[in-house]
Each structure stands twice: as C-alpha cells, then as structure tokens.
Amino acid sequence: MVVAAALLLPAGAHGASRFCIDADTLQFGNQSVGSTSTQTVGVRNCGNVAWTFTGIATHPATSAAFDVATTCANGATLAPGDACAASVTFAPTAPGQVSGGLWLRNGAAPDAFLAFYGRGVDASAGTAALSFEPPIADLGAVAVGSSAMPLPLDVRNAGPAAMTLTAIVLNGPQAHDFSGDEDSCLVGSVVAAGASCRITLHFTPQAQGLRLANLVIDSPQIASLAILDVEGAGVAPGAPALVTLVEYYNATLDHYFLTPLTGEIALCDAGAAPCSGWARTGATFAAYANADAGHGANAVCRLFNDAYAPKSAHFYALHGLGCEETLARFPDWKLESADLFAMATPSPDGSCPAATRPVYRLFNNGLGGAPDHRFTVDPAIRATMIARGWIPEGYGIGVAFCAPS
C-alpha cells in the first residue's frame, strides 16, 4: 500500500527544474513467504525545463527479496510533463521485515529516494503476542549533551507459542539520541510463553526540544512488527536542574506510586522488596531538583501513611499549600521528606506560570479501603481516573502544582 501522497521536491536554487514522484515510500506490509506482489510509482518532470537522469541505482543495502524495474534510464531526458515509472516487486523467501531503496538523480532538481518495506510471514505468524513494559518509553528531560537515567524495559511474550527475536532496531526522527543495551533480549534468543527479556534504553539529547524514536522488534511468531514509542526532551545546559518523576502501579493493591529517587527506581524496576509487585505505568514527568530553580518553584514534601496495612500510600504537597496542613489535620500521615523535589505554584484558578504545565491530583476517595492519590500531567489520564470515581483535588479543576514543560 502506498502511504504517501504525491511528493513534490522543491526546486530551491535549481530555478524551474522540478522533479515529482507519486510516493516516497512503498509499504508491502505482511506477505506470505513464496508469494509475489508489485507496486509502481510514476516519476515526472513537473517543471518547465527539460532535464536528464544522471544516476538511477538501487541502494546497496536493499534486500534480495525486492526486485526493481524502471523505465527511467540513466542518460534519458524528460521534457516538461514527460514521465517514466519505477516498479518494485516483493517476493519474500523467509519470515521477517526487510527494506530497500532506489535513488533517482538528475543533476538539476534535488535527488529523490524511493524507500520500500515488506515483511515475510508464514504459518507461525500470530502464535505469540509481544508487549512492552512500560508501554511507553519516556526518558524525561535532560540537558543537551548529558545522559538521562537508564530506562529498563521488559519485552514480554504472552504466548501461547515461544517467540524467536530476529530484529531489534532503534529508528525514527532522532534515533541517534538514543541507544540500547540488549541485556537478555538478543537477536536469535528465544522467549518462552509467559516469559520476558530485558532491554535498557539510554538517552543523550543532541539538541533542545522533544526527541523521538521508535524501538522496533520482529519475530516470525508475532502478527506484526512490535513498535514502541521512545521519547525524551533536551533542555539548555545551565537551565534549572531537573529530576524525572517515574510512576508505578501495583495491580494487587490498585495503588499508584511516584518517585524521583534513583534507589527507589532501581528497586521497583527490579521488583525487589519493598517494591515487589510494582511496575512502571510508562508515565513520567519532570520536576525541579530544588526550590532554587526560579519559575516560582517551591519545595514539595512527601508524606507516608501505613495506617491501612497491608496497604500504604504516599502524598505529595507544596510547602504552604498542603504539606503542613495535612500533617496538622491527619496525624496518620508522617513526613518522609521535606524537599523531595520542587514545583512551581499554581494560581487559585489552576493556571500555571510560563514554561510550566499543570500536574493534576486525583484522590481515590477511599476506594479499595485505603487512601491513594495519583498525580499526572496527562488530561486523558485525568479523565480516565474521574470516570473510575476518583475525585480531582487542588486549584481550579484540580491542579496540585506546576511542572517544568
């Protein structure tokens, strides 16, 4: 299936020379081993000056499963409005994702590159189901050139068949900002039904702003490529020091837990006591490391309540806006940290200062027999929790504090 509309390559400094191709990507999708399919794209001179092809070549890394035929020939001249065509045939001989490409150069307009992708499948496809834990890989905000805290990622096979890993790839717009240690997930390794392996992701941003990539894993036993969104943010060196808050969930307790502490994160990621049974939700957001960050930052305290054993809960509040009041009114809450991190203070209407965003607080209203709070920057998560019966708390529509954006 062709997924791109007609691609118009800009003339730039080449005046009226214009090079148009119907699509820059061909997607063959899943195709049975031993079968054949062909897709064709048109190439035309959409300018008002004739030009000549100077280089038509298949990319050297193109898989042998693709065959390229073209009526566009080296040395051929296309007058304005004239066209030729490139046809790509995909004939997989083995399961797995493969790719290829075709360069089209004319020396007048910018070069064109036609990419094509296909995945061979056999009768084993769909006999295993791969999932990622956490389901989103957010490595947080870190200064350009610095490295974020590593993120352990579990690749789980829900079965019923075992799966053999045949490809593990990081790609996407800023893939070079990310790297991975395959740990126990190795190409060629077998993951039994119900088992998992681990990959550790790393992030070192090369520029400011949101940085995006994809982790792609293939196995003949899964129905389609498994793709995980990977992201992080680069901030200016010398900007206020930030920490990343990582959220965990315990399905048995139906409780959420949030922490910026590397020691706690390591224990929870390993499932070690006292963090047994907790798993990442995939949600993270940034906080100021201390109250000296500017932006109206104020220290946030962390309180702990174990009066509902075996369940327990943590609560986070700004000093002067909930921390002292909670300790005074509810003696079963104990102070664990007076300044675990810092956040900006919202206005009474819930609005946040420039360069920050709201952190919503939701209370479970005692559901399950013990108090719990969830903090999120995601309006969709907020809506989901309210639909479950959780109550918004804080300023305006329920803003506890304001996180650096």
mmCIF file of C-alpha atoms in Angstrom:
data_model
loop_
_atom_site.group_PDB
_atom_site.id
_atom_site.type_symbol
_atom_site.label_atom_id
_atom_site.label_comp_id
_atom_site.label_asym_id
_atom_site.label_seq_id
_atom_site.Cartn_x
_atom_site.Cartn_y
_atom_site.Cartn_z
ATOM 1 C CA MET A 1 0.000 0.000 0.000
ATOM 2 C CA VAL A 2 1.312 3.438 -0.896
ATOM 3 C CA VAL A 3 1.115 5.569 2.248
ATOM 4 C CA ALA A 4 2.422 8.908 0.956
ATOM 5 C CA ALA A 5 0.662 11.353 -1.320
ATOM 6 C CA ALA A 6 2.466 12.792 -4.332
ATOM 7 C CA LEU A 7 5.859 14.093 -3.249
ATOM 8 C CA LEU A 8 6.915 17.414 -4.743
ATOM 9 C CA LEU A 9 10.604 18.039 -4.330
ATOM 10 C CA PRO A 10 11.335 21.766 -4.052
ATOM 11 C CA ALA A 11 13.157 23.484 -6.875
ATOM 12 C CA GLY A 12 15.304 25.545 -4.479
ATOM 13 C CA ALA A 13 18.257 27.059 -6.336
ATOM 14 C CA HIS A 14 17.568 24.984 -9.450
ATOM 15 C CA GLY A 15 15.163 27.509 -10.954
ATOM 16 C CA ALA A 16 12.375 25.898 -12.965
ATOM 17 C CA SER A 17 13.698 22.302 -12.753
ATOM 18 C CA ARG A 18 11.170 20.242 -10.809
ATOM 19 C CA PHE A 19 11.180 16.562 -10.006
ATOM 20 C CA CYS A 20 7.906 14.887 -8.917
ATOM 21 C CA ILE A 21 7.369 11.310 -7.730
ATOM 22 C CA ASP A 22 3.986 9.794 -6.816
ATOM 23 C CA ALA A 23 5.212 8.444 -3.475
ATOM 24 C CA ASP A 24 8.428 8.363 -1.490
ATOM 25 C CA THR A 25 7.560 5.141 0.400
ATOM 26 C CA LEU A 26 6.031 1.805 -0.605
ATOM 27 C CA GLN A 27 4.634 -0.391 2.172
ATOM 28 C CA PHE A 28 4.023 -4.033 1.245
ATOM 29 C CA GLY A 29 3.007 -4.994 4.788
ATOM 30 C CA ASN A 30 2.721 -8.661 5.756
ATOM 31 C CA GLN A 31 3.084 -11.001 2.786
ATOM 32 C CA SER A 32 3.199 -14.788 2.750
ATOM 33 C CA VAL A 33 6.567 -16.383 2.090
ATOM 34 C CA GLY A 34 6.646 -17.616 -1.503
ATOM 35 C CA SER A 35 4.130 -15.070 -2.812
ATOM 36 C CA THR A 36 4.789 -12.063 -5.056
ATOM 37 C CA SER A 37 3.339 -8.546 -5.314
ATOM 38 C CA THR A 38 4.307 -5.438 -7.273
ATOM 39 C CA GLN A 39 3.790 -1.717 -6.751
ATOM 40 C CA THR A 40 4.561 1.044 -9.235
ATOM 41 C CA VAL A 41 5.194 4.768 -8.870
ATOM 42 C CA GLY A 42 5.358 7.422 -11.521
ATOM 43 C CA VAL A 43 8.234 9.881 -11.900
ATOM 44 C CA ARG A 44 7.724 13.020 -13.945
ATOM 45 C CA ASN A 45 9.185 16.367 -14.900
ATOM 46 C CA CYS A 46 6.752 18.816 -13.346
ATOM 47 C CA GLY A 47 8.840 21.894 -14.151
ATOM 48 C CA ASN A 48 9.200 23.836 -17.377
ATOM 49 C CA VAL A 49 12.803 22.923 -18.249
ATOM 50 C CA ALA A 50 13.968 19.562 -19.603
ATOM 51 C CA TRP A 51 16.435 17.555 -17.518
ATOM 52 C CA THR A 52 18.398 14.310 -17.800
ATOM 53 C CA PHE A 53 18.744 11.373 -15.415
ATOM 54 C CA THR A 54 22.315 11.190 -14.156
ATOM 55 C CA GLY A 55 22.068 8.336 -11.662
ATOM 56 C CA ILE A 56 19.462 5.635 -11.093
ATOM 57 C CA ALA A 57 20.623 3.000 -8.637
ATOM 58 C CA THR A 58 19.261 0.565 -6.085
ATOM 59 C CA HIS A 59 20.561 1.217 -2.570
ATOM 60 C CA PRO A 60 23.313 -1.334 -1.805
ATOM 61 C CA ALA A 61 21.574 -2.478 1.411
ATOM 62 C CA THR A 62 18.374 -3.422 -0.439
ATOM 63 C CA SER A 63 17.131 -6.903 0.472
ATOM 64 C CA ALA A 64 17.276 -9.639 -2.159
ATOM 65 C CA ALA A 65 13.522 -10.069 -1.604
ATOM 66 C CA PHE A 66 12.970 -6.941 -3.748
ATOM 67 C CA ASP A 67 13.370 -6.614 -7.494
ATOM 68 C CA VAL A 68 13.337 -3.153 -9.061
ATOM 69 C CA ALA A 69 12.481 -2.435 -12.685
ATOM 70 C CA THR A 70 12.263 1.056 -14.142
ATOM 71 C CA THR A 71 11.589 2.803 -17.438
ATOM 72 C CA CYS A 72 13.622 5.721 -16.084
ATOM 73 C CA ALA A 73 17.073 5.271 -17.616
ATOM 74 C CA ASN A 74 20.445 6.833 -16.957
ATOM 75 C CA GLY A 75 21.067 9.435 -19.652
ATOM 76 C CA ALA A 76 17.380 9.679 -20.595
ATOM 77 C CA THR A 77 15.944 13.186 -20.868
ATOM 78 C CA LEU A 78 12.458 14.097 -19.623
ATOM 79 C CA ALA A 79 10.825 17.094 -21.243
ATOM 80 C CA PRO A 80 8.357 19.131 -19.132
ATOM 81 C CA GLY A 81 5.309 16.938 -18.477
ATOM 82 C CA ASP A 82 7.034 13.695 -19.512
ATOM 83 C CA ALA A 83 7.083 10.731 -17.133
ATOM 84 C CA CYS A 84 8.603 7.333 -16.508
ATOM 85 C CA ALA A 85 7.885 4.660 -13.891
ATOM 86 C CA ALA A 86 9.598 2.515 -11.271
ATOM 87 C CA SER A 87 8.124 -0.870 -10.308
ATOM 88 C CA VAL A 88 9.118 -2.752 -7.155
ATOM 89 C CA THR A 89 8.322 -6.452 -6.722
ATOM 90 C CA PHE A 90 8.377 -8.071 -3.284
ATOM 91 C CA ALA A 91 8.868 -11.844 -3.117
ATOM 92 C CA PRO A 92 9.830 -12.879 0.441
ATOM 93 C CA THR A 93 11.637 -16.190 0.838
ATOM 94 C CA ALA A 94 11.782 -16.135 4.645
ATOM 95 C CA PRO A 95 9.837 -14.570 7.537
ATOM 96 C CA GLY A 96 10.904 -11.134 8.693
ATOM 97 C CA GLN A 97 10.887 -7.423 7.912
ATOM 98 C CA VAL A 98 13.124 -6.289 5.036
ATOM 99 C CA SER A 99 13.652 -2.994 3.240
ATOM 100 C CA GLY A 100 15.256 -1.378 0.237
ATOM 101 C CA GLY A 101 15.555 1.833 -1.718
ATOM 102 C CA LEU A 102 16.018 3.379 -5.140
ATOM 103 C CA TRP A 103 17.959 6.587 -5.860
ATOM 104 C CA LEU A 104 16.735 8.814 -8.703
ATOM 105 C CA ARG A 105 19.146 11.623 -9.587
ATOM 106 C CA ASN A 106 19.002 14.146 -12.405
ATOM 107 C CA GLY A 107 21.603 16.786 -11.546
ATOM 108 C CA ALA A 108 19.065 19.609 -11.787
ATOM 109 C CA ALA A 109 16.440 19.170 -9.069
ATOM 110 C CA PRO A 110 17.186 17.634 -5.639
ATOM 111 C CA ASP A 111 17.646 13.854 -5.660
ATOM 112 C CA ALA A 112 14.656 11.609 -4.993
ATOM 113 C CA PHE A 113 14.776 8.453 -2.890
ATOM 114 C CA LEU A 114 12.077 5.778 -3.034
ATOM 115 C CA ALA A 115 12.044 3.555 0.072
ATOM 116 C CA PHE A 116 10.174 0.249 0.287
ATOM 117 C CA TYR A 117 9.353 -2.097 3.146
ATOM 118 C CA GLY A 118 7.826 -5.556 3.409
ATOM 119 C CA ARG A 119 7.503 -8.364 5.913
ATOM 120 C CA GLY A 120 7.506 -12.020 5.057
ATOM 121 C CA VAL A 121 5.207 -14.196 7.157
ATOM 122 C CA ASP A 122 4.469 -17.902 7.405
ATOM 123 C CA ALA A 123 2.037 -20.101 9.318
ATOM 124 C CA SER A 124 3.687 -19.270 12.663
ATOM 125 C CA ALA A 125 2.707 -15.583 12.466
ATOM 126 C CA GLY A 126 0.299 -14.690 15.267
ATOM 127 C CA THR A 127 1.138 -17.641 17.510
ATOM 128 C CA ALA A 128 2.856 -15.357 20.033
ATOM 129 C CA ALA A 129 1.993 -11.877 21.356
ATOM 130 C CA LEU A 130 4.696 -9.376 22.268
ATOM 131 C CA SER A 131 4.164 -6.474 24.670
ATOM 132 C CA PHE A 132 6.376 -3.816 26.235
ATOM 133 C CA GLU A 133 6.507 -2.956 29.944
ATOM 134 C CA PRO A 134 6.243 0.004 30.354
ATOM 135 C CA PRO A 135 4.070 0.577 27.275
ATOM 136 C CA ILE A 136 5.692 3.993 26.590
ATOM 137 C CA ALA A 137 9.382 4.756 26.993
ATOM 138 C CA ASP A 138 9.727 8.327 28.258
ATOM 139 C CA LEU A 139 13.270 9.067 29.406
ATOM 140 C CA GLY A 140 12.407 12.523 30.710
ATOM 141 C CA ALA A 141 14.133 15.888 30.312
ATOM 142 C CA VAL A 142 17.904 16.239 30.446
ATOM 143 C CA ALA A 143 20.435 18.904 29.464
ATOM 144 C CA VAL A 144 21.747 18.686 25.911
ATOM 145 C CA GLY A 145 24.881 16.532 25.892
ATOM 146 C CA SER A 146 24.074 14.938 29.257
ATOM 147 C CA SER A 147 22.664 11.458 29.795
ATOM 148 C CA ALA A 148 19.321 10.577 31.313
ATOM 149 C CA MET A 149 18.783 7.871 33.873
ATOM 150 C CA PRO A 150 18.727 4.498 32.052
ATOM 151 C CA LEU A 151 15.264 3.025 31.496
ATOM 152 C CA PRO A 152 14.888 -0.762 31.880
ATOM 153 C CA LEU A 153 12.299 -2.187 29.509
ATOM 154 C CA ASP A 154 10.783 -5.658 29.639
ATOM 155 C CA VAL A 155 9.767 -7.410 26.410
ATOM 156 C CA ARG A 156 7.080 -9.927 27.331
ATOM 157 C CA ASN A 157 5.675 -12.872 25.392
ATOM 158 C CA ALA A 158 2.034 -13.590 26.212
ATOM 159 C CA GLY A 159 2.204 -16.758 24.115
ATOM 160 C CA PRO A 160 0.875 -19.288 23.550
ATOM 161 C CA ALA A 161 3.959 -20.142 21.453
ATOM 162 C CA ALA A 162 7.572 -19.269 22.155
ATOM 163 C CA MET A 163 8.984 -16.444 20.036
ATOM 164 C CA THR A 164 12.408 -16.030 18.452
ATOM 165 C CA LEU A 165 13.711 -12.457 18.243
ATOM 166 C CA THR A 166 15.004 -11.764 14.731
ATOM 167 C CA ALA A 167 15.397 -7.969 14.743
ATOM 168 C CA ILE A 168 15.832 -5.255 17.391
ATOM 169 C CA VAL A 169 16.155 -1.775 15.880
ATOM 170 C CA LEU A 170 16.026 1.838 17.039
ATOM 171 C CA ASN A 171 14.837 4.177 14.298
ATOM 172 C CA GLY A 172 12.873 7.378 13.920
ATOM 173 C CA PRO A 173 13.496 11.138 13.679
ATOM 174 C CA GLN A 174 16.117 11.429 16.460
ATOM 175 C CA ALA A 175 17.161 7.795 16.821
ATOM 176 C CA HIS A 176 20.830 8.771 17.263
ATOM 177 C CA ASP A 177 19.943 10.466 20.567
ATOM 178 C CA PHE A 178 19.005 7.041 21.959
ATOM 179 C CA SER A 179 20.825 3.764 22.434
ATOM 180 C CA GLY A 180 20.073 0.429 23.986
ATOM 181 C CA ASP A 181 21.732 -2.434 25.842
ATOM 182 C CA GLU A 182 20.116 -5.669 24.765
ATOM 183 C CA ASP A 183 20.754 -7.284 28.177
ATOM 184 C CA SER A 184 18.831 -10.568 27.931
ATOM 185 C CA CYS A 185 16.946 -9.638 24.717
ATOM 186 C CA LEU A 186 19.347 -10.758 21.990
ATOM 187 C CA VAL A 187 18.747 -11.287 18.300
ATOM 188 C CA GLY A 188 18.307 -15.026 17.907
ATOM 189 C CA SER A 189 17.230 -15.601 21.501
ATOM 190 C CA VAL A 190 14.000 -17.447 22.297
ATOM 191 C CA VAL A 191 11.465 -16.009 24.757
ATOM 192 C CA ALA A 192 9.160 -18.684 26.133
ATOM 193 C CA ALA A 193 5.421 -18.122 26.507
ATOM 194 C CA GLY A 194 4.791 -16.143 29.697
ATOM 195 C CA ALA A 195 8.445 -15.115 29.975
ATOM 196 C CA SER A 196 10.203 -11.841 29.256
ATOM 197 C CA CYS A 197 13.621 -10.442 28.461
ATOM 198 C CA ARG A 198 15.073 -7.008 29.148
ATOM 199 C CA ILE A 199 16.484 -4.088 27.177
ATOM 200 C CA THR A 200 17.943 -0.965 28.824
ATOM 201 C CA LEU A 201 17.399 2.299 26.953
ATOM 202 C CA HIS A 202 19.706 5.336 27.181
ATOM 203 C CA PHE A 203 19.136 8.951 26.132
ATOM 204 C CA THR A 204 21.663 11.707 25.440
ATOM 205 C CA PRO A 205 19.924 14.577 23.599
ATOM 206 C CA GLN A 206 21.887 16.358 20.899
ATOM 207 C CA ALA A 207 19.502 19.320 20.687
ATOM 208 C CA GLN A 208 16.790 21.051 22.698
ATOM 209 C CA GLY A 209 13.137 20.094 22.482
ATOM 210 C CA LEU A 210 11.194 16.861 22.158
ATOM 211 C CA ARG A 211 13.304 13.991 20.779
ATOM 212 C CA LEU A 212 11.535 10.985 19.266
ATOM 213 C CA ALA A 213 12.445 7.476 18.170
ATOM 214 C CA ASN A 214 10.938 4.004 17.836
ATOM 215 C CA LEU A 215 12.080 0.670 19.180
ATOM 216 C CA VAL A 216 11.111 -1.982 16.621
ATOM 217 C CA ILE A 217 11.220 -5.716 17.350
ATOM 218 C CA ASP A 218 10.388 -8.541 14.969
ATOM 219 C CA SER A 219 9.795 -12.239 15.420
ATOM 220 C CA PRO A 220 8.271 -14.735 12.974
ATOM 221 C CA GLN A 221 5.745 -15.674 15.650
ATOM 222 C CA ILE A 222 4.169 -12.223 16.149
ATOM 223 C CA ALA A 223 1.375 -10.990 13.899
ATOM 224 C CA SER A 224 3.047 -7.682 13.037
ATOM 225 C CA LEU A 225 6.073 -5.612 13.954
ATOM 226 C CA ALA A 226 6.143 -4.575 17.626
ATOM 227 C CA ILE A 227 6.818 -0.829 17.790
ATOM 228 C CA LEU A 228 7.381 1.150 20.990
ATOM 229 C CA ASP A 229 7.318 4.953 21.095
ATOM 230 C CA VAL A 230 10.538 6.250 22.671
ATOM 231 C CA GLU A 231 10.881 9.877 23.690
ATOM 232 C CA GLY A 232 12.820 12.346 25.784
ATOM 233 C CA ALA A 233 13.426 16.077 25.902
ATOM 234 C CA GLY A 234 16.597 18.099 25.607
ATOM 235 C CA VAL A 235 16.927 21.274 27.666
ATOM 236 C CA ALA A 236 19.537 24.009 27.526
ATOM 237 C CA PRO A 237 22.745 23.400 29.504
ATOM 238 C CA GLY A 238 22.729 25.631 32.556
ATOM 239 C CA ALA A 239 18.941 25.513 32.771
ATOM 240 C CA PRO A 240 17.455 24.700 36.187
ATOM 241 C CA ALA A 241 18.396 21.220 37.345
ATOM 242 C CA LEU A 242 15.568 18.771 36.778
ATOM 243 C CA VAL A 243 14.668 15.325 38.046
ATOM 244 C CA THR A 244 12.329 12.813 36.432
ATOM 245 C CA LEU A 245 9.351 11.509 38.379
ATOM 246 C CA VAL A 246 8.572 7.896 37.471
ATOM 247 C CA GLU A 247 5.124 6.420 38.133
ATOM 248 C CA TYR A 248 4.485 2.831 39.230
ATOM 249 C CA TYR A 249 1.287 0.828 39.739
ATOM 250 C CA ASN A 250 0.549 -2.179 41.923
ATOM 251 C CA ALA A 251 -2.366 -4.140 40.449
ATOM 252 C CA THR A 252 -2.939 -6.145 43.640
ATOM 253 C CA LEU A 253 -3.226 -3.015 45.785
ATOM 254 C CA ASP A 254 -4.710 -0.850 42.988
ATOM 255 C CA HIS A 255 -2.361 1.922 44.145
ATOM 256 C CA TYR A 256 -0.006 4.330 42.370
ATOM 257 C CA PHE A 257 3.445 5.446 43.485
ATOM 258 C CA LEU A 258 5.632 8.289 42.205
ATOM 259 C CA THR A 259 9.341 8.768 42.829
ATOM 260 C CA PRO A 260 12.399 10.666 41.520
ATOM 261 C CA LEU A 261 14.844 8.692 43.665
ATOM 262 C CA THR A 262 17.283 6.510 41.738
ATOM 263 C CA GLY A 263 17.462 3.961 44.555
ATOM 264 C CA GLU A 264 13.707 3.508 44.685
ATOM 265 C CA ILE A 265 13.509 3.380 40.895
ATOM 266 C CA ALA A 266 16.131 0.627 40.800
ATOM 267 C CA LEU A 267 14.266 -1.419 43.419
ATOM 268 C CA CYS A 268 10.902 -1.019 41.700
ATOM 269 C CA ASP A 269 12.306 -1.816 38.265
ATOM 270 C CA ALA A 270 13.851 -4.977 39.709
ATOM 271 C CA GLY A 271 10.661 -5.882 41.611
ATOM 272 C CA ALA A 272 12.715 -6.092 44.789
ATOM 273 C CA ALA A 273 11.420 -5.546 48.341
ATOM 274 C CA PRO A 274 9.894 -3.293 49.486
ATOM 275 C CA CYS A 275 8.824 -2.616 45.897
ATOM 276 C CA SER A 276 7.660 -6.111 44.970
ATOM 277 C CA GLY A 277 4.608 -6.128 42.746
ATOM 278 C CA TRP A 278 5.092 -2.617 41.359
ATOM 279 C CA ALA A 279 5.529 -1.961 37.632
ATOM 280 C CA ARG A 280 6.025 1.174 35.581
ATOM 281 C CA THR A 281 2.918 2.662 34.018
ATOM 282 C CA GLY A 282 5.031 4.371 31.355
ATOM 283 C CA ALA A 283 4.140 7.812 32.725
ATOM 284 C CA THR A 284 6.928 10.202 33.702
ATOM 285 C CA PHE A 285 7.252 13.960 34.035
ATOM 286 C CA ALA A 286 9.898 16.424 35.098
ATOM 287 C CA ALA A 287 10.268 18.345 38.361
ATOM 288 C CA TYR A 288 12.764 20.916 39.582
ATOM 289 C CA ALA A 289 15.543 19.354 41.615
ATOM 290 C CA ASN A 290 15.280 22.073 44.260
ATOM 291 C CA ALA A 291 13.470 25.291 45.157
ATOM 292 C CA ASP A 292 16.280 27.487 43.773
ATOM 293 C CA ALA A 293 15.170 26.883 40.177
ATOM 294 C CA GLY A 294 13.161 30.077 39.737
ATOM 295 C CA HIS A 295 9.783 29.980 37.960
ATOM 296 C CA GLY A 296 8.183 30.314 41.412
ATOM 297 C CA ALA A 297 9.493 26.893 42.424
ATOM 298 C CA ASN A 298 8.608 25.706 45.899
ATOM 299 C CA ALA A 299 9.731 22.574 47.727
ATOM 300 C CA VAL A 300 7.409 19.560 47.674
ATOM 301 C CA CYS A 301 7.218 17.302 50.698
ATOM 302 C CA ARG A 302 6.399 13.588 50.644
ATOM 303 C CA LEU A 303 4.154 12.108 53.302
ATOM 304 C CA PHE A 304 3.599 8.415 54.103
ATOM 305 C CA ASN A 305 0.598 6.601 55.596
ATOM 306 C CA ASP A 306 0.736 2.952 56.723
ATOM 307 C CA ALA A 307 -2.393 3.012 58.888
ATOM 308 C CA TYR A 308 -4.247 0.825 56.372
ATOM 309 C CA ALA A 309 -1.836 -2.129 56.319
ATOM 310 C CA PRO A 310 -1.141 -4.118 54.262
ATOM 311 C CA LYS A 311 -1.838 -1.138 52.015
ATOM 312 C CA SER A 312 0.105 2.095 52.331
ATOM 313 C CA ALA A 313 0.141 5.389 50.482
ATOM 314 C CA HIS A 314 2.275 8.421 49.676
ATOM 315 C CA PHE A 315 1.135 12.007 49.270
ATOM 316 C CA TYR A 316 2.938 14.990 47.748
ATOM 317 C CA ALA A 317 2.203 18.647 48.543
ATOM 318 C CA LEU A 318 3.827 22.052 48.246
ATOM 319 C CA HIS A 319 5.044 23.718 51.415
ATOM 320 C CA GLY A 320 2.447 26.247 52.481
ATOM 321 C CA LEU A 321 -0.099 24.655 50.165
ATOM 322 C CA GLY A 322 -0.950 21.316 51.714
ATOM 323 C CA CYS A 323 2.163 19.900 53.344
ATOM 324 C CA GLU A 324 1.874 21.450 56.799
ATOM 325 C CA GLU A 325 -1.931 21.380 56.756
ATOM 326 C CA THR A 326 -2.039 17.638 56.053
ATOM 327 C CA LEU A 327 0.401 16.884 58.878
ATOM 328 C CA ALA A 328 -1.633 19.023 61.285
ATOM 329 C CA ARG A 329 -5.082 17.661 60.354
ATOM 330 C CA PHE A 330 -4.273 13.988 59.755
ATOM 331 C CA PRO A 331 -1.874 12.507 62.339
ATOM 332 C CA ASP A 332 -1.689 9.163 60.494
ATOM 333 C CA TRP A 333 0.336 10.894 57.752
ATOM 334 C CA LYS A 334 4.069 11.072 58.516
ATOM 335 C CA LEU A 335 6.710 13.272 56.900
ATOM 336 C CA GLU A 336 9.143 11.219 54.798
ATOM 337 C CA SER A 337 10.913 14.068 53.015
ATOM 338 C CA ALA A 338 10.580 17.826 53.434
ATOM 339 C CA ASP A 339 12.002 18.669 49.987
ATOM 340 C CA LEU A 340 11.957 15.624 47.716
ATOM 341 C CA PHE A 341 11.715 17.862 44.642
ATOM 342 C CA ALA A 342 10.275 21.262 43.741
ATOM 343 C CA MET A 343 7.403 22.534 41.614
ATOM 344 C CA ALA A 344 6.001 25.908 40.614
ATOM 345 C CA THR A 345 2.932 27.164 42.457
ATOM 346 C CA PRO A 346 -0.351 27.401 40.526
ATOM 347 C CA SER A 347 -2.727 30.351 40.710
ATOM 348 C CA PRO A 348 -6.004 29.850 42.626
ATOM 349 C CA ASP A 349 -7.744 29.235 39.280
ATOM 350 C CA GLY A 350 -5.316 26.392 38.480
ATOM 351 C CA SER A 351 -3.318 28.251 35.839
ATOM 352 C CA CYS A 352 0.448 27.753 35.742
ATOM 353 C CA PRO A 353 3.390 30.132 35.182
ATOM 354 C CA ALA A 354 5.111 30.355 31.810
ATOM 355 C CA ALA A 355 7.310 27.389 30.886
ATOM 356 C CA THR A 356 5.377 25.070 33.214
ATOM 357 C CA ARG A 357 2.350 22.810 32.880
ATOM 358 C CA PRO A 358 -0.303 21.622 35.340
ATOM 359 C CA VAL A 359 0.091 18.465 37.391
ATOM 360 C CA TYR A 360 -3.374 17.143 38.210
ATOM 361 C CA ARG A 361 -4.075 15.462 41.542
ATOM 362 C CA LEU A 362 -6.767 12.820 41.911
ATOM 363 C CA PHE A 363 -7.978 11.097 45.096
ATOM 364 C CA ASN A 364 -9.463 7.600 45.105
ATOM 365 C CA ASN A 365 -11.978 8.645 47.791
ATOM 366 C CA GLY A 366 -11.097 5.570 49.836
ATOM 367 C CA LEU A 367 -11.938 3.092 47.074
ATOM 368 C CA GLY A 368 -10.441 -0.254 47.996
ATOM 369 C CA GLY A 369 -10.337 0.568 51.694
ATOM 370 C CA ALA A 370 -7.260 2.812 51.739
ATOM 371 C CA PRO A 371 -6.467 6.331 50.507
ATOM 372 C CA ASP A 372 -4.417 6.821 47.362
ATOM 373 C CA HIS A 373 -3.573 9.770 45.133
ATOM 374 C CA ARG A 374 -2.482 9.869 41.529
ATOM 375 C CA PHE A 375 -0.541 12.768 40.008
ATOM 376 C CA THR A 376 -0.473 13.201 36.235
ATOM 377 C CA VAL A 377 0.261 15.788 33.545
ATOM 378 C CA ASP A 378 -1.929 13.933 31.039
ATOM 379 C CA PRO A 379 -5.519 15.246 30.673
ATOM 380 C CA ALA A 380 -6.585 11.883 29.217
ATOM 381 C CA ILE A 381 -5.380 10.023 32.324
ATOM 382 C CA ARG A 382 -7.157 12.605 34.475
ATOM 383 C CA ALA A 383 -10.420 11.967 32.600
ATOM 384 C CA THR A 384 -9.998 8.202 32.919
ATOM 385 C CA MET A 385 -9.496 8.371 36.676
ATOM 386 C CA ILE A 386 -12.500 10.655 37.147
ATOM 387 C CA ALA A 387 -14.594 8.171 35.163
ATOM 388 C CA ARG A 388 -13.437 5.488 37.628
ATOM 389 C CA GLY A 389 -14.760 7.547 40.528
ATOM 390 C CA TRP A 390 -11.604 9.377 41.582
ATOM 391 C CA ILE A 391 -12.005 12.969 42.762
ATOM 392 C CA PRO A 392 -9.980 15.946 41.448
ATOM 393 C CA GLU A 393 -8.190 17.896 44.194
ATOM 394 C CA GLY A 394 -6.263 21.152 44.145
ATOM 395 C CA TYR A 395 -6.662 24.536 42.480
ATOM 396 C CA GLY A 396 -9.104 25.169 39.642
ATOM 397 C CA ILE A 397 -10.034 21.859 38.035
ATOM 398 C CA GLY A 398 -7.664 20.022 40.361
ATOM 399 C CA VAL A 399 -4.102 21.283 39.883
ATOM 400 C CA ALA A 400 -1.675 20.310 42.664
ATOM 401 C CA PHE A 401 1.384 22.089 41.309
ATOM 402 C CA CYS A 402 3.094 23.073 38.032
ATOM 403 C CA ALA A 403 5.873 21.035 36.415
ATOM 404 C CA PRO A 404 8.564 22.346 34.052
ATOM 405 C CA SER A 405 7.379 21.844 30.486
#
